[in-house]
Amino acid sequence: MADTQTAPRINPDARVRYQLAPAAVEQAKRRLKTDDIATLGGKLGYSRQTFWRVRTGQRAVPLSEALAVAKLIGWPLDRAFEQVSRG
């Protein structure tokens, strides 16, 4: 018998995805003093395309990167990022 067991029909490779919360984007705009979303992405260290993917949950964000973003905007990690809905 294997050391670990999985239940039938459960994909062990399925990952929970997170996105930068819309309220966190607004907080980042205020904190970093910009109204332009492309400029905001640059100030957070992202290209325009990558920032869009982070905002929509289409890019996995490493924990160290997420912590850095949360620190820049002055919010805790669990408030800055939210789970992507499966809808």
mmCIF file of C-alpha atoms in Angstrom:
data_model
loop_
_atom_site.group_PDB
_atom_site.id
_atom_site.type_symbol
_atom_site.label_atom_id
_atom_site.label_comp_id
_atom_site.label_asym_id
_atom_site.label_seq_id
_atom_site.Cartn_x
_atom_site.Cartn_y
_atom_site.Cartn_z
ATOM 1 C CA MET A 1 0.000 0.000 0.000
ATOM 2 C CA ALA A 2 1.240 3.486 -0.822
ATOM 3 C CA ASP A 3 2.252 5.901 1.912
ATOM 4 C CA THR A 4 -0.262 8.448 0.663
ATOM 5 C CA GLN A 5 -3.720 7.743 -0.603
ATOM 6 C CA THR A 6 -6.003 9.862 -2.724
ATOM 7 C CA ALA A 7 -9.738 9.633 -2.984
ATOM 8 C CA PRO A 8 -11.195 8.740 -6.377
ATOM 9 C CA ARG A 9 -12.102 11.675 -8.677
ATOM 10 C CA ILE A 10 -9.870 14.145 -6.831
ATOM 11 C CA ASN A 11 -7.118 15.635 -8.919
ATOM 12 C CA PRO A 12 -4.106 16.094 -6.638
ATOM 13 C CA ASP A 13 -2.567 18.521 -9.139
ATOM 14 C CA ALA A 14 -5.465 20.981 -8.990
ATOM 15 C CA ARG A 15 -4.238 24.288 -7.586
ATOM 16 C CA VAL A 16 -6.081 27.080 -5.922
ATOM 17 C CA ARG A 17 -5.465 30.315 -7.822
ATOM 18 C CA TYR A 18 -5.262 33.780 -6.339
ATOM 19 C CA GLN A 19 -5.570 37.237 -7.837
ATOM 20 C CA LEU A 20 -4.745 40.702 -6.626
ATOM 21 C CA ALA A 21 -7.986 41.923 -5.071
ATOM 22 C CA PRO A 22 -9.650 44.908 -6.794
ATOM 23 C CA ALA A 23 -9.625 46.816 -3.488
ATOM 24 C CA ALA A 24 -5.888 46.128 -3.233
ATOM 25 C CA VAL A 25 -5.383 47.617 -6.697
ATOM 26 C CA GLU A 26 -7.148 50.789 -5.554
ATOM 27 C CA GLN A 27 -5.080 50.847 -2.344
ATOM 28 C CA ALA A 28 -1.920 50.436 -4.409
ATOM 29 C CA LYS A 29 -2.937 53.372 -6.618
ATOM 30 C CA ARG A 30 -3.378 55.570 -3.548
ATOM 31 C CA ARG A 31 -0.243 54.340 -1.786
ATOM 32 C CA LEU A 32 1.988 54.603 -4.849
ATOM 33 C CA LYS A 33 0.356 57.837 -6.034
ATOM 34 C CA THR A 34 -0.724 56.876 -9.534
ATOM 35 C CA ASP A 35 -3.996 56.620 -11.433
ATOM 36 C CA ASP A 36 -2.591 54.803 -14.442
ATOM 37 C CA ILE A 37 -2.854 51.012 -14.213
ATOM 38 C CA ALA A 38 0.190 50.427 -16.476
ATOM 39 C CA THR A 39 2.316 52.714 -14.302
ATOM 40 C CA LEU A 40 1.038 50.936 -11.207
ATOM 41 C CA GLY A 41 2.113 47.572 -12.583
ATOM 42 C CA GLY A 42 5.582 48.956 -13.235
ATOM 43 C CA LYS A 43 5.824 50.365 -9.712
ATOM 44 C CA LEU A 44 4.940 46.914 -8.379
ATOM 45 C CA GLY A 45 7.623 45.343 -10.578
ATOM 46 C CA TYR A 46 5.436 43.880 -13.330
ATOM 47 C CA SER A 47 5.155 44.403 -17.061
ATOM 48 C CA ARG A 48 1.733 45.544 -18.257
ATOM 49 C CA GLN A 49 0.787 42.043 -19.460
ATOM 50 C CA THR A 50 2.043 40.268 -16.345
ATOM 51 C CA PHE A 51 0.238 42.728 -14.075
ATOM 52 C CA TRP A 52 -3.014 42.045 -15.920
ATOM 53 C CA ARG A 53 -2.497 38.306 -15.381
ATOM 54 C CA VAL A 54 -1.830 38.826 -11.664
ATOM 55 C CA ARG A 55 -4.982 40.956 -11.355
ATOM 56 C CA THR A 56 -7.133 38.336 -13.094
ATOM 57 C CA GLY A 57 -5.614 35.259 -11.438
ATOM 58 C CA GLN A 58 -4.178 33.888 -14.673
ATOM 59 C CA ARG A 59 -0.615 33.852 -13.330
ATOM 60 C CA ALA A 60 0.595 31.967 -10.301
ATOM 61 C CA VAL A 61 2.204 34.384 -7.873
ATOM 62 C CA PRO A 62 5.042 32.991 -5.735
ATOM 63 C CA LEU A 63 4.635 33.620 -2.020
ATOM 64 C CA SER A 64 7.734 35.818 -1.831
ATOM 65 C CA GLU A 65 6.388 37.993 -4.655
ATOM 66 C CA ALA A 66 2.928 38.217 -3.093
ATOM 67 C CA LEU A 67 4.442 39.234 0.239
ATOM 68 C CA ALA A 68 6.489 41.951 -1.462
ATOM 69 C CA VAL A 69 3.395 43.352 -3.208
ATOM 70 C CA ALA A 70 1.376 43.280 0.017
ATOM 71 C CA LYS A 71 4.188 45.085 1.853
ATOM 72 C CA LEU A 72 4.423 47.769 -0.863
ATOM 73 C CA ILE A 73 0.731 48.556 -0.587
ATOM 74 C CA GLY A 74 0.685 48.332 3.202
ATOM 75 C CA TRP A 75 -1.862 45.545 3.503
ATOM 76 C CA PRO A 76 -1.672 42.019 4.916
ATOM 77 C CA LEU A 77 -1.330 39.227 2.379
ATOM 78 C CA ASP A 78 -4.796 37.788 3.008
ATOM 79 C CA ARG A 79 -6.384 41.137 2.243
ATOM 80 C CA ALA A 80 -4.269 41.953 -0.818
ATOM 81 C CA PHE A 81 -4.968 38.672 -2.618
ATOM 82 C CA GLU A 82 -8.193 36.727 -2.987
ATOM 83 C CA GLN A 83 -9.050 33.309 -4.315
ATOM 84 C CA VAL A 84 -10.196 33.231 -7.927
ATOM 85 C CA SER A 85 -13.827 32.150 -8.163
ATOM 86 C CA ARG A 86 -14.428 29.074 -10.248
ATOM 87 C CA GLY A 87 -17.328 30.631 -12.151
#
